[in-house]
Coordinates of C-alpha atoms in Angstrom, one line a residue:
M102 CA 15.2 39.8 4.7
P103 CA 18.2 38.6 2.5
R104 CA 19.4 35.1 3.2
K105 CA 22.5 34.2 5.1
R106 CA 25.3 33.0 2.9
S107 CA 27.5 31.1 5.2
R108 CA 28.6 28.1 3.2
Q109 CA 29.8 24.8 4.5
S110 CA 33.0 23.3 3.1
I111 CA 31.1 20.1 2.1
A112 CA 30.6 20.0 -1.6
R113 CA 27.0 20.5 -2.4
T114 CA 26.1 18.9 -5.7
V115 CA 22.6 17.6 -5.2
A116 CA 19.5 19.3 -6.5
L117 CA 16.2 18.0 -5.2
C118 CA 14.0 18.2 -8.3
Y119 CA 10.2 18.2 -7.8
V120 CA 7.5 17.4 -10.4
R121 CA 3.8 17.7 -9.7
Q122 CA 0.6 17.3 -11.8
S123 CA -2.7 18.1 -10.3
Q124 CA -4.7 15.4 -12.1
T125 CA -3.4 12.4 -14.0
R126 CA -6.1 10.3 -15.6
D127 CA -4.1 8.1 -17.9
D128 CA -0.8 7.9 -19.9
T129 CA -2.0 10.7 -22.3
D130 CA -1.8 13.2 -19.4
M131 CA 2.0 13.0 -19.1
N132 CA 2.8 16.0 -21.3
S133 CA 3.1 18.4 -18.4
P134 CA 5.4 16.2 -16.3
D135 CA 7.6 15.6 -19.3
R136 CA 7.8 19.4 -19.9
Q137 CA 8.6 20.1 -16.2
R138 CA 11.4 17.4 -16.2
E139 CA 13.1 18.8 -19.3
N140 CA 13.1 22.4 -17.9
I141 CA 14.5 21.2 -14.6
R142 CA 17.2 19.1 -16.3
L143 CA 18.4 22.1 -18.2
V144 CA 18.7 24.1 -15.1
C145 CA 20.7 21.4 -13.3
E146 CA 23.1 21.1 -16.2
Q147 CA 23.7 24.9 -16.1
H148 CA 24.6 24.8 -12.5
G149 CA 26.4 21.5 -12.6
W150 CA 24.0 19.9 -10.0
K151 CA 23.2 16.3 -9.8
P152 CA 19.3 15.9 -10.1
E153 CA 17.5 13.8 -7.5
W154 CA 13.9 13.4 -8.6
Y155 CA 10.7 13.5 -6.5
E156 CA 7.4 13.3 -8.3
D157 CA 3.7 13.4 -7.6
V158 CA 2.0 12.7 -10.9
D159 CA -0.3 9.7 -10.2
G160 CA -4.0 10.4 -9.6
H161 CA -5.1 13.6 -7.9
K162 CA -2.2 15.6 -6.3
S163 CA -3.5 19.0 -5.2
G164 CA -1.0 21.7 -4.5
T165 CA -3.2 23.1 -1.6
K166 CA -2.4 19.9 0.6
V167 CA 0.7 17.9 1.3
K168 CA -0.7 14.7 2.9
N169 CA -1.6 13.3 -0.5
R170 CA 1.9 14.1 -1.9
P171 CA 4.4 11.3 -0.8
G172 CA 7.0 12.7 -3.2
W173 CA 7.0 16.2 -1.6
L174 CA 7.1 14.7 1.9
A175 CA 10.1 12.6 1.0
L176 CA 11.8 15.7 -0.6
K177 CA 11.1 17.8 2.5
A178 CA 12.7 15.2 4.8
R179 CA 15.8 15.4 2.5
M180 CA 16.1 19.2 2.6
S181 CA 18.4 19.6 5.6
D182 CA 21.0 17.1 4.4
P183 CA 24.5 18.7 3.9
D184 CA 25.0 17.6 0.3
V185 CA 21.8 19.4 -1.0
A186 CA 22.6 22.5 -3.0
A187 CA 19.1 23.4 -4.3
I188 CA 15.4 22.7 -4.6
V189 CA 14.3 22.9 -8.3
A190 CA 10.7 23.1 -9.5
N191 CA 9.2 24.2 -12.8
D192 CA 7.3 27.0 -11.1
L193 CA 6.2 28.2 -7.7
S194 CA 2.7 26.7 -8.1
R195 CA 4.2 23.2 -8.5
L196 CA 5.5 23.4 -5.0
H197 CA 2.4 24.8 -3.2
R198 CA -0.8 26.7 -3.9
K199 CA -1.0 28.0 -0.3
G200 CA 0.5 31.4 0.6
W201 CA 1.6 30.5 4.1
R202 CA 3.3 27.2 2.9
I203 CA 5.4 29.2 0.5
G204 CA 6.3 31.5 3.4
D205 CA 7.4 28.5 5.4
L206 CA 9.4 27.0 2.5
L207 CA 11.2 30.3 2.1
D208 CA 12.1 30.3 5.8
F209 CA 13.3 26.7 5.6
V210 CA 15.7 27.2 2.7
D211 CA 17.1 30.3 4.5
Q212 CA 17.7 28.2 7.6
F213 CA 19.7 25.5 5.7
D214 CA 21.2 27.9 3.1
V215 CA 19.6 26.0 0.2
N216 CA 18.9 27.6 -3.2
L217 CA 15.3 27.6 -4.4
V218 CA 15.2 27.7 -8.1
L219 CA 12.3 27.8 -10.7
A220 CA 13.0 26.2 -14.1
A221 CA 10.2 27.5 -16.3
P222 CA 11.2 30.2 -18.8
G223 CA 10.1 33.6 -17.4
K224 CA 9.3 32.3 -14.0
Q225 CA 12.8 32.8 -12.3
M226 CA 12.9 34.7 -9.1
D227 CA 15.8 35.9 -6.8
F228 CA 14.5 34.7 -3.4
A229 CA 17.5 36.2 -1.7
T230 CA 16.2 39.8 -2.1
P231 CA 13.3 41.4 -0.4
Q232 CA 11.7 42.2 -3.7
G233 CA 11.9 38.6 -4.8
R234 CA 10.4 37.4 -1.6
I235 CA 7.5 39.8 -1.9
I236 CA 6.8 38.7 -5.5
A237 CA 6.9 35.1 -4.3
Q238 CA 4.3 35.8 -1.6
L239 CA 2.1 37.7 -4.1
S240 CA 2.4 34.9 -6.6
A241 CA 1.5 32.3 -4.0
I242 CA -1.6 34.3 -3.0
F243 CA -2.8 34.5 -6.6
D244 CA -2.0 30.6 -7.0
E245 CA -4.1 30.0 -3.9
W246 CA -7.0 32.1 -5.3
Y247 CA -6.7 30.2 -8.5
A248 CA -7.1 26.8 -6.9
V249 CA -10.2 28.0 -4.9
D250 CA -11.6 29.5 -8.1
I251 CA -11.1 26.2 -10.1
A252 CA -12.8 24.3 -7.3
Q253 CA -15.8 26.5 -7.3
R254 CA -16.0 26.3 -11.2
A255 CA -15.8 22.5 -11.0
R256 CA -18.6 22.2 -8.4
D257 CA -20.7 24.6 -10.5
S258 CA -20.1 22.5 -13.6
I259 CA -21.1 19.3 -11.8
K260 CA -24.4 20.9 -10.7
H261 CA -25.0 22.1 -14.2
R262 CA -24.4 18.6 -15.7
K263 CA -26.8 17.1 -13.2
R264 CA -29.5 19.6 -14.0
K265 CA -29.3 18.4 -17.6
G266 CA -29.5 14.8 -16.5
I267 CA -25.8 14.0 -17.1
T268 CA -23.9 11.9 -14.5
V269 CA -20.4 12.7 -13.4
G270 CA -17.5 10.6 -12.3
L271 CA -16.6 7.0 -13.3
P272 CA -19.5 5.4 -15.5
P273 CA -21.2 2.5 -13.9
F274 CA -20.0 -0.9 -14.9
G275 CA -21.0 -1.9 -18.4
T276 CA -21.5 1.7 -19.7
V277 CA -19.6 4.6 -21.2
R278 CA -20.5 8.1 -21.8
G279 CA -21.4 9.2 -25.3
D280 CA -20.5 12.4 -27.0
D281 CA -23.6 14.0 -25.5
G282 CA -22.4 13.1 -22.0
F283 CA -25.2 10.5 -21.3
L284 CA -24.6 6.7 -20.5
T285 CA -24.6 4.3 -23.4
P286 CA -23.8 0.5 -23.4
S287 CA -20.1 -0.3 -23.5
S288 CA -18.5 -2.3 -26.2
E289 CA -15.7 -3.4 -24.0
G290 CA -15.2 -6.9 -22.6
A291 CA -12.8 -9.7 -22.1
W292 CA -12.0 -13.1 -23.6
L293 CA -12.6 -16.1 -21.4
M294 CA -9.5 -18.3 -22.3
P295 CA -9.7 -22.2 -22.3
D296 CA -7.6 -22.2 -19.2
G297 CA -10.2 -20.2 -17.3
K298 CA -8.2 -16.9 -17.3
F299 CA -9.4 -13.6 -18.7
Q300 CA -7.6 -11.6 -21.4
S301 CA -8.4 -8.1 -22.6
G302 CA -8.9 -7.7 -26.4
D303 CA -11.1 -6.9 -29.2
K304 CA -14.4 -8.6 -29.9
D305 CA -13.5 -9.2 -33.5
N306 CA -10.0 -10.6 -32.8
P307 CA -10.2 -13.7 -30.5
P308 CA -6.7 -14.6 -29.1
D309 CA -7.7 -18.3 -29.3
E310 CA -10.3 -20.2 -31.4
N311 CA -11.8 -21.6 -28.3
A312 CA -12.0 -18.4 -26.4
L313 CA -15.4 -17.0 -25.3
W314 CA -16.3 -13.4 -25.5
R315 CA -17.7 -11.8 -22.3
G316 CA -18.9 -8.3 -22.8
Y317 CA -19.1 -5.9 -19.8
Y318 CA -22.5 -4.6 -20.8
E319 CA -23.9 -8.1 -21.0
A320 CA -22.3 -8.9 -17.7
A321 CA -24.0 -6.0 -16.0
E322 CA -27.4 -7.0 -17.3
R323 CA -26.8 -10.6 -16.2
I324 CA -26.1 -9.4 -12.7
L325 CA -29.3 -7.3 -12.6
Q326 CA -31.3 -10.3 -13.9
L327 CA -29.9 -12.6 -11.3
Y328 CA -30.5 -10.2 -8.5
A329 CA -34.0 -9.4 -9.6
E330 CA -34.9 -13.0 -9.4
N331 CA -34.5 -12.7 -5.6
K332 CA -33.0 -16.1 -5.2
H333 CA -29.5 -15.0 -4.4
G334 CA -28.0 -12.1 -2.5
V335 CA -24.9 -10.3 -3.8
N336 CA -22.5 -13.1 -2.9
G337 CA -24.8 -15.7 -4.5
V338 CA -25.0 -13.6 -7.6
A339 CA -21.2 -13.4 -7.6
Y340 CA -20.8 -17.2 -7.3
Q341 CA -23.3 -17.6 -10.2
M342 CA -21.3 -15.2 -12.4
Q343 CA -18.0 -17.0 -11.7
E344 CA -19.5 -20.3 -12.6
E345 CA -20.8 -18.8 -15.9
G346 CA -17.4 -17.2 -16.6
W347 CA -18.2 -13.5 -16.6
A348 CA -15.6 -10.9 -16.0
F349 CA -15.6 -7.5 -14.2
R350 CA -13.8 -4.5 -15.4
G351 CA -11.3 -3.3 -12.8
R352 CA -10.7 0.4 -12.3
Y353 CA -7.7 0.3 -14.7
A354 CA -9.4 -1.7 -17.3
D355 CA -8.1 -5.1 -16.2
P356 CA -10.6 -7.9 -16.4
T357 CA -11.1 -9.9 -13.1
P358 CA -13.7 -12.5 -11.9
V359 CA -16.8 -11.0 -10.4
E360 CA -16.8 -10.7 -6.6
G361 CA -19.6 -9.9 -4.1
D362 CA -18.5 -6.3 -3.9
D363 CA -18.5 -5.9 -7.7
V364 CA -22.2 -7.1 -7.6
R365 CA -23.0 -4.6 -4.9
R366 CA -21.6 -1.8 -7.0
V367 CA -23.8 -2.7 -10.0
V368 CA -26.9 -3.2 -7.9
A369 CA -26.3 0.2 -6.1
N370 CA -26.2 2.0 -9.5
W371 CA -29.6 0.8 -10.7
P372 CA -31.0 4.4 -10.6
E373 CA -28.1 5.6 -12.8
Y374 CA -28.7 2.8 -15.3
G375 CA -32.2 4.2 -15.6
G376 CA -31.2 7.8 -16.3
F377 CA -31.9 9.0 -12.7
I378 CA -29.5 11.6 -11.3
A379 CA -29.0 11.7 -7.5
E380 CA -27.1 14.3 -5.4
A381 CA -25.2 11.6 -3.6
R382 CA -23.0 8.9 -5.0
A383 CA -24.3 5.4 -5.2
K384 CA -22.0 4.2 -2.4
D385 CA -23.1 6.9 -0.2
R386 CA -26.8 6.3 -0.7
H387 CA -28.7 4.2 1.8
P388 CA -31.8 2.3 0.2
L389 CA -34.0 3.5 3.0
D390 CA -33.3 7.1 2.1
Y391 CA -34.3 6.6 -1.5
P392 CA -37.7 4.7 -1.7
V393 CA -38.2 3.1 -5.1
E394 CA -41.4 5.0 -5.8
D395 CA -39.6 8.3 -5.3
I396 CA -37.0 7.6 -8.0
K397 CA -38.2 8.8 -11.4
L398 CA -36.4 6.8 -14.1
N399 CA -36.0 8.2 -17.6
P400 CA -36.8 5.6 -20.3
E401 CA -35.2 7.7 -23.0
R402 CA -31.9 7.7 -21.1
A403 CA -32.1 4.2 -19.5
V404 CA -29.4 1.7 -20.7
F405 CA -31.4 -1.3 -19.3
P406 CA -35.2 -1.9 -19.3
T407 CA -36.8 0.2 -16.6
D408 CA -39.0 -2.6 -15.4
L409 CA -35.9 -4.7 -14.6
L410 CA -34.4 -1.8 -12.8
V411 CA -37.4 -1.1 -10.7
E412 CA -37.5 -4.8 -9.8
V413 CA -33.8 -4.6 -8.7
G414 CA -34.5 -1.6 -6.6
T415 CA -37.5 -3.3 -4.9
V416 CA -35.5 -6.5 -4.1
R417 CA -32.6 -4.4 -2.8
L418 CA -35.0 -2.4 -0.5
S419 CA -36.6 -5.7 0.7
R420 CA -33.2 -7.1 1.6
T421 CA -32.1 -4.1 3.5
V422 CA -32.0 -4.7 7.2
K423 CA -34.1 -2.4 9.2
F424 CA -32.8 -1.9 12.8
S425 CA -34.5 -0.2 15.7
P426 CA -32.6 0.9 18.7
G427 CA -33.8 -2.2 20.7
D428 CA -32.8 -4.6 18.0
R429 CA -29.1 -4.1 18.2
S430 CA -27.1 -6.5 20.3
N431 CA -24.7 -5.1 22.9
R432 CA -22.6 -8.2 23.0
G433 CA -18.8 -7.5 23.2
T434 CA -16.6 -8.4 20.2
Y435 CA -14.4 -11.5 20.3
P436 CA -10.6 -10.8 19.8
Y437 CA -9.7 -13.4 17.3
P438 CA -6.0 -14.2 18.0
L439 CA -5.1 -14.7 14.4
A440 CA -7.2 -11.9 13.0
G441 CA -5.5 -10.0 10.2
L442 CA -2.7 -12.7 10.0
I443 CA -4.4 -15.8 8.6
Y444 CA -4.9 -16.2 4.8
C445 CA -6.8 -18.8 2.7
Y446 CA -4.4 -21.2 1.0
H447 CA -6.6 -21.6 -2.2
C448 CA -6.8 -17.9 -2.6
E449 CA -3.0 -17.6 -2.3
Q450 CA -2.7 -20.0 -5.2
M451 CA -5.2 -18.1 -7.2
A452 CA -3.4 -14.9 -6.6
A453 CA -0.2 -16.4 -7.9
E454 CA -2.0 -17.9 -11.0
H455 CA -3.5 -14.5 -12.0
D456 CA -0.5 -12.5 -10.7
N457 CA -3.0 -10.4 -8.7
P458 CA -2.5 -9.8 -5.1
K459 CA -6.1 -8.7 -4.9
F460 CA -7.2 -12.3 -4.6
R461 CA -5.4 -12.8 -1.3
T462 CA -8.1 -13.3 1.3
R463 CA -7.8 -13.0 5.1
L464 CA -10.0 -15.3 7.1
G465 CA -12.4 -13.2 9.1
G466 CA -14.2 -14.1 12.4
K467 CA -17.8 -14.2 13.3
S468 CA -19.1 -14.7 16.7
G469 CA -21.8 -17.2 17.4
K470 CA -22.4 -20.4 19.4
T471 CA -19.2 -21.7 17.9
R472 CA -16.5 -19.1 17.1
R473 CA -15.1 -19.8 13.7
Y474 CA -12.6 -18.3 11.1
R475 CA -14.7 -17.7 7.9
H476 CA -13.7 -17.3 4.3
R477 CA -14.7 -14.0 2.6
H478 CA -18.0 -14.2 0.9
G479 CA -18.4 -13.5 -2.9
L480 CA -15.3 -15.3 -4.1
K481 CA -14.8 -19.0 -5.1
C482 CA -11.3 -20.0 -4.9
G483 CA -11.7 -23.8 -5.1
C484 CA -12.0 -24.6 -1.3
T485 CA -14.9 -26.8 -0.2
N486 CA -15.2 -25.7 3.4
R487 CA -15.8 -22.0 4.0
S488 CA -15.1 -21.9 7.7
V489 CA -13.2 -23.7 10.5
A490 CA -13.7 -23.7 14.2
C491 CA -11.2 -21.5 16.1
D492 CA -10.1 -24.2 18.5
I493 CA -8.8 -26.3 15.6
V494 CA -6.8 -23.4 14.1
H495 CA -5.4 -22.4 17.5
E496 CA -4.4 -26.0 18.3
D497 CA -2.5 -26.3 15.0
F498 CA -0.9 -22.9 15.6
S499 CA 0.3 -24.0 19.0
R500 CA 1.9 -27.1 17.4
L501 CA 3.7 -24.9 15.0
L502 CA 5.1 -22.8 17.9
G503 CA 6.4 -26.0 19.5
L504 CA 8.2 -26.9 16.3
L505 CA 9.9 -23.5 16.2
T506 CA 11.3 -23.8 19.7
V507 CA 14.8 -25.1 20.4
E508 CA 16.7 -26.2 23.5
A509 CA 18.7 -23.4 25.1
Q510 CA 22.1 -25.3 24.8
Q511 CA 21.8 -25.2 21.0
V512 CA 22.1 -21.3 20.9
D513 CA 25.9 -21.4 20.8
L514 CA 25.9 -23.8 17.9
M515 CA 23.3 -21.6 16.0
A516 CA 25.5 -18.6 16.6
Q517 CA 28.5 -20.4 15.2
L518 CA 26.5 -21.4 12.1
G519 CA 25.4 -17.7 11.8
V520 CA 29.0 -16.5 11.8
E521 CA 30.0 -19.1 9.2
A522 CA 27.0 -18.0 7.0
A523 CA 28.1 -14.4 7.2
K524 CA 31.6 -15.2 6.1
N525 CA 30.4 -17.3 3.2
Q526 CA 28.5 -14.2 1.9
L527 CA 31.8 -12.3 1.7
T528 CA 33.3 -14.6 -0.9
G529 CA 36.4 -13.0 -2.3
A530 CA 36.3 -10.1 0.2
G531 CA 38.2 -11.9 3.0
T532 CA 37.1 -12.6 6.5
I533 CA 35.6 -10.2 8.9
D534 CA 37.8 -8.3 11.3
L535 CA 35.5 -6.2 13.4
E536 CA 38.1 -4.9 15.8
K537 CA 40.3 -3.5 13.0
E538 CA 37.3 -2.0 11.3
K539 CA 36.3 -0.4 14.6
K540 CA 39.8 1.2 15.1
V541 CA 39.8 2.6 11.6
A542 CA 36.3 4.0 11.9
V543 CA 37.0 5.6 15.3
A544 CA 40.2 7.2 14.0
K545 CA 38.4 8.7 11.0
C546 CA 35.7 10.2 13.1
Q547 CA 38.3 11.8 15.4
R548 CA 40.1 13.3 12.4
K549 CA 36.7 14.7 11.2
I550 CA 36.2 16.4 14.6
E551 CA 39.6 17.9 14.5
A552 CA 39.2 19.2 10.9
A553 CA 35.9 20.8 11.8
R554 CA 37.5 22.4 14.8
H555 CA 40.2 23.8 12.5
L556 CA 37.8 25.3 10.1
Y557 CA 35.8 26.8 12.9
L558 CA 38.9 28.6 14.4
E559 CA 39.8 29.8 10.9
G560 CA 36.4 31.2 10.4
D561 CA 35.4 29.1 7.5
L562 CA 32.7 27.3 9.5
S563 CA 29.9 28.6 11.6
R564 CA 29.6 27.5 15.2
E565 CA 26.3 25.8 14.5
D566 CA 27.9 23.8 11.6
Y567 CA 30.8 22.9 13.8
E568 CA 28.6 21.6 16.6
H569 CA 26.5 19.6 14.1
R570 CA 29.5 17.9 12.6
K571 CA 31.1 17.2 16.1
E572 CA 27.9 15.8 17.4
K573 CA 27.4 13.6 14.3
S574 CA 31.0 12.2 14.6
E575 CA 30.7 11.6 18.4
R576 CA 27.5 9.6 17.8
E577 CA 29.3 7.4 15.3
I578 CA 32.2 6.9 17.7
A579 CA 29.7 5.8 20.5
H580 CA 28.2 3.4 18.1
W581 CA 31.5 1.7 17.2
E582 CA 32.6 1.6 20.8
S583 CA 29.4 -0.1 21.9
R584 CA 29.5 -2.5 19.1
T585 CA 30.2 -6.2 20.4
A586 CA 32.0 -8.9 18.5
E587 CA 29.9 -10.5 15.7
T588 CA 29.6 -13.9 17.6
E589 CA 28.3 -12.1 20.6
M590 CA 26.0 -10.0 18.6
I591 CA 24.4 -13.0 16.8
A592 CA 24.1 -15.0 20.0
L593 CA 22.3 -12.0 21.5
E594 CA 19.9 -11.8 18.6
L595 CA 19.2 -15.5 18.7
T596 CA 18.7 -15.5 22.4
L597 CA 16.1 -12.7 22.2
C598 CA 14.3 -14.5 19.4
L599 CA 14.5 -17.8 21.2
E600 CA 13.1 -16.2 24.4
A601 CA 10.3 -14.6 22.5
I602 CA 9.2 -17.8 20.8
D603 CA 9.5 -19.9 23.8
R604 CA 7.4 -17.3 25.8
I605 CA 4.7 -17.3 23.2
H606 CA 4.7 -21.1 23.2
Q607 CA 4.3 -21.3 27.0
L608 CA 1.6 -18.6 27.2
W609 CA -0.4 -19.6 24.1
D610 CA -2.5 -22.2 25.9
I611 CA -2.9 -20.3 29.1
G612 CA -3.2 -16.7 27.9
D613 CA -6.5 -15.0 27.1
D614 CA -7.5 -14.3 23.4
E615 CA -6.4 -10.7 23.5
D616 CA -2.9 -11.5 24.8
R617 CA -2.7 -14.3 22.1
Q618 CA -3.5 -11.8 19.4
G619 CA -0.7 -9.4 20.6
M620 CA 1.9 -12.2 20.7
A621 CA 1.0 -13.6 17.3
R622 CA 1.2 -10.3 15.7
N623 CA 4.5 -9.6 17.3
L624 CA 6.2 -12.7 15.8
F625 CA 4.3 -13.5 12.6
S626 CA 3.7 -11.5 9.4
Y627 CA 1.1 -14.0 8.0
V628 CA -0.1 -17.6 8.2
V629 CA -1.6 -19.5 5.3
Y630 CA -4.3 -22.0 6.2
N631 CA -5.9 -24.8 4.1
L632 CA -9.6 -24.9 5.0
D633 CA -10.1 -28.3 3.4
T634 CA -7.3 -30.1 5.3
Q635 CA -7.6 -27.9 8.3
R636 CA -3.9 -27.3 8.5
I637 CA -1.4 -24.5 8.4
V638 CA 0.5 -24.8 5.1
D639 CA 2.8 -21.8 5.1
F640 CA 3.9 -18.9 7.2
R641 CA 6.2 -15.9 7.5
L642 CA 7.9 -14.6 10.6
K643 CA 8.7 -10.9 11.2
P644 CA 12.0 -9.7 9.6
W645 CA 13.8 -9.6 12.9
A646 CA 13.4 -13.4 13.2
D647 CA 14.7 -14.2 9.7
R648 CA 18.2 -15.3 10.9
F649 CA 16.7 -17.5 13.6
V650 CA 14.6 -19.5 11.2
S651 CA 17.3 -20.0 8.7
L652 CA 19.7 -21.3 11.4
R653 CA 16.9 -23.3 12.9
V654 CA 16.8 -25.4 9.9
S655 CA 20.5 -25.6 9.4
L656 CA 21.0 -26.7 13.0
Y657 CA 19.3 -30.0 12.2
G658 CA 20.8 -30.6 8.7
D659 CA 22.9 -33.6 10.0
D660 CA 19.8 -35.3 11.4
E661 CA 17.9 -35.6 8.1
G662 CA 16.5 -39.0 7.5
K663 CA 15.8 -39.8 11.3
E664 CA 12.2 -40.5 12.0
N665 CA 11.7 -37.8 14.6
S666 CA 14.1 -35.3 13.2
P667 CA 12.8 -31.7 13.3
R668 CA 14.4 -31.5 9.7
N669 CA 11.6 -33.9 8.6
H670 CA 9.0 -31.6 10.1
M671 CA 9.8 -28.5 8.1
F672 CA 11.5 -27.2 5.1
L673 CA 13.3 -24.0 4.3
G674 CA 11.8 -22.1 1.3
E675 CA 11.9 -18.5 0.1
G676 CA 12.2 -16.0 3.0
T677 CA 11.2 -17.5 6.3
H678 CA 8.9 -20.3 5.3
M679 CA 8.9 -23.5 7.5
P680 CA 5.7 -25.4 7.5
P681 CA 5.2 -28.1 10.3
T682 CA 5.1 -31.8 9.7
G683 CA 2.9 -33.2 6.9
F684 CA 2.6 -29.6 5.4
E685 CA 3.1 -29.3 1.7
P686 CA 5.0 -26.3 0.1
V687 CA 2.8 -23.7 -1.3
F688 CA 2.9 -20.3 -3.1
S689 CA 4.9 -17.7 -1.3
P690 CA 3.7 -14.1 -2.1

């Protein structure tokens, strides 16, 4: 049916512009998004709309789904706003490749009186007419069939390539695909610089005369050789590779130090290195399901000696744990209070040095006779100790909570400091007069309600739009009327924060581990721990406690220099960092 054309008096000038590409492999695949943007831009100029861009052009963004399209979900949440005039896409298939989703979209734009415009030449449709809506539904059906057909063709192509002995997907580390589709040794690699960092480059053009070339193919061969010796597990091999200065190629061609997971990937692909084609991917294959004697390697297609690969497969199978139903323990898991919050200090430094957050490492837990927080295996960051007893960490954390607490009578002074800090941020803008601001805002909302009522009585505004505007203004009035003075508001926030910290401090030593975990996660974003010195060296509180920590330090500014001053037990760094006594400042991610 035709769309209703009741227009609001609010100026609608924004066009929600959507760009999608099904598969983006690298920067060379950006021709389609560029073309879509240009077509959409021309349409917006013709109608005088202000474009607001939403894009899904990274990786695989299928039009048959919406969960993997954050750009579309953000646009959909914006559709109902009163300033939106239109939704613009290059063609209908960019929006969806499902017939029922297109039908829902047409109903949605009808409900909010928003234009749906296609920008590609020859693709324009009038969705306000029954004929246009029928054509849109038919086009959506064909788009859906096209997506299904392409998927079937892709699966058939994969099966055909595997029958010919050609692998699919990302080539295993150290290899590339030749023109015939088979694996060949890679010529890529990285330079090991004198300072210990890796740098991408060409083998024939060293960036430094003392730089050492580390090829990825040679690195993969070295991993296989070390593993075949059966002296080390995957983590031991990773440590050895790190000491020898080998690099691993990241998914986006960036060189990084070899980790345990990287070794595991190389070892799991030993059949592919020998020319074997399996139905399942390497990460989905269990060694017990693929006995070494059943895997037939192809010496003509192998990129490494088959004898070495068979030896790797044999060692891997021997290292695979074989469980029977009676072997598994039924012991309950221990709820580590700081699980997911505590990070290694040395890894934080390495992450800052390499500008790579991937190196940040949480300390995990492992139950045993003595419960301990343990460092992640397969990565050397410079720390000597690899674990610490839970009791030591929890005692240090309790001391940190004690340093965060303040006496109740100091809250008023902290509130006063907060007001002064807020006024200082408004340099040149004058002081804050909340009562005057409140009166002006309430009067403005009341005028909005009266204006909407007048438009409704004159017939220029529908009843639904009038009620929507009235409700919105009334909510804003209620907000202003319930707003307290700034000093009271700051004092209330500080009191709540103070009570939370004091309660955690009191309950930390007497509460059970599960309660400890919940309390710590409610207050802290992360804690950085030095395994060698066995001390907390850095932390960050939740955003709602930012004001408290800043004022907590300012409160004791006049006491600096005194032996027992809390100012001497902490420092205020970026954000909400405040290490306890004797703690040195560290990298803040």
